[in-house]
Each structure stands twice: as C-alpha cells, then as structure tokens.
XYZ file of C-alpha atoms in Angstrom:
79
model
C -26.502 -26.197 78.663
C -29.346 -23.683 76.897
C -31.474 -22.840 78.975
C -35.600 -24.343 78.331
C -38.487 -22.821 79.158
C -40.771 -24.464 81.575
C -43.285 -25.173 77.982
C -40.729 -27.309 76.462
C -39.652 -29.791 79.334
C -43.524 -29.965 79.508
C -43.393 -31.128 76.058
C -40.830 -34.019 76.366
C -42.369 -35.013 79.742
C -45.416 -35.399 77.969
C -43.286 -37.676 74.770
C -41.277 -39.698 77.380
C -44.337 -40.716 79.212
C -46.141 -41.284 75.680
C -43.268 -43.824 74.441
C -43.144 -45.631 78.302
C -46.753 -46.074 78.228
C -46.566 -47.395 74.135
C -43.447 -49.785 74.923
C -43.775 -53.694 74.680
C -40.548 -55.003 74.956
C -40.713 -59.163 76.430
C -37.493 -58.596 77.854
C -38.897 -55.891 80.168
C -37.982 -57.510 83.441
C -34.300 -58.521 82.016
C -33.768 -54.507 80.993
C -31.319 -53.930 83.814
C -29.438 -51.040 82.930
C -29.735 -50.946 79.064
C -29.870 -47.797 77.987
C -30.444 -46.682 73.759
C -30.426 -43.197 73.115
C -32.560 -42.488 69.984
C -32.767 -39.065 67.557
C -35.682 -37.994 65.488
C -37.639 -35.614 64.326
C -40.874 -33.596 65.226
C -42.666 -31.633 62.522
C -44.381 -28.452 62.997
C -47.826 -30.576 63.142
C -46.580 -32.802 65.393
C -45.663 -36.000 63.277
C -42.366 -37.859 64.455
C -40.136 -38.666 61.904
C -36.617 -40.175 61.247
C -36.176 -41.988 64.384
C -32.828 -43.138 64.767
C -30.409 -44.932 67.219
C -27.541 -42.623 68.412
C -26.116 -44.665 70.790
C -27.295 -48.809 71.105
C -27.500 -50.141 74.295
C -25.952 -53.769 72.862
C -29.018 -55.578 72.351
C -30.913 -55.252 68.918
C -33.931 -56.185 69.913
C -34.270 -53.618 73.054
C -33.118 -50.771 70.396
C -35.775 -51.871 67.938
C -38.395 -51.969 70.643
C -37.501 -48.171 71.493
C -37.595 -46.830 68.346
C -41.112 -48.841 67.685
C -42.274 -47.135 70.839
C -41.073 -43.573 69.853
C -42.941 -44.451 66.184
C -46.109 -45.741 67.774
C -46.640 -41.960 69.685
C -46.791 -40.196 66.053
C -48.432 -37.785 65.826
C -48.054 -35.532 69.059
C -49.633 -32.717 69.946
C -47.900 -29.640 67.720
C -44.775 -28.335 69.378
C-alpha cells in the first residue's frame, strides 16, 4: 500500500470515531458481522460530500444507517 503519514491516520481515527459515536442503528445488537463499506468525499473545508455505498453488507437498512452516520459528522475539521 502508499505509505500515510502519522497526520492522516490521525485524521480518519478522528472520522471513524465521529460516525461510531453519531450512529443510531435499532438493529445494533443484531449487527453481527455486517459489514458496508461506504465512499465519499471531503472538501478542502472539511464538508463531506457524495457518500456512497461501495460494497452493501445485505441489509438496506444497516447501509442507510451508515451513510446517515457518515452525513451527520459534516463538516470535519479541514484535512
């Protein structure tokens, strides 16, 4: 892979936590292993944008509820 710098995983520590702490999803204790990988954008001042699911974990309404979460966090801190 490319290498990061210590800065950026700092920054998506900081987003992961963000969306965790943001998410309401009622099926939380039924999550098992679902996983949804999402894609989006984040400006130059920090506003997320285009959030997308890559990959669905099989159940709409978990996908919806991450990309509501990643949404919520706008705007972050500039990159």
């Amino acid at each position: 892979g490319v290498p990061r710098s210590a800065e950026s995983m700092l920054y998506e520590l900081m987003l992961l936590n963000r969306a965790k702490e943001n998410w309401a999803w009622p099926g939380a204790e039924g999550a098992g292993d679902l996983v949804v990988v999402l894609r989006f954008t984040i400006t130059d001042k920090g506003d997320i944008e285009n959030v997308q699911v890559k990959e669905s974990s099989g159940d709409e309404a978990y996908d919806t509820s991450a990309v509501r979460a990643v949404q919520g966090i706008s705007p972050l801190p500039p990159p």
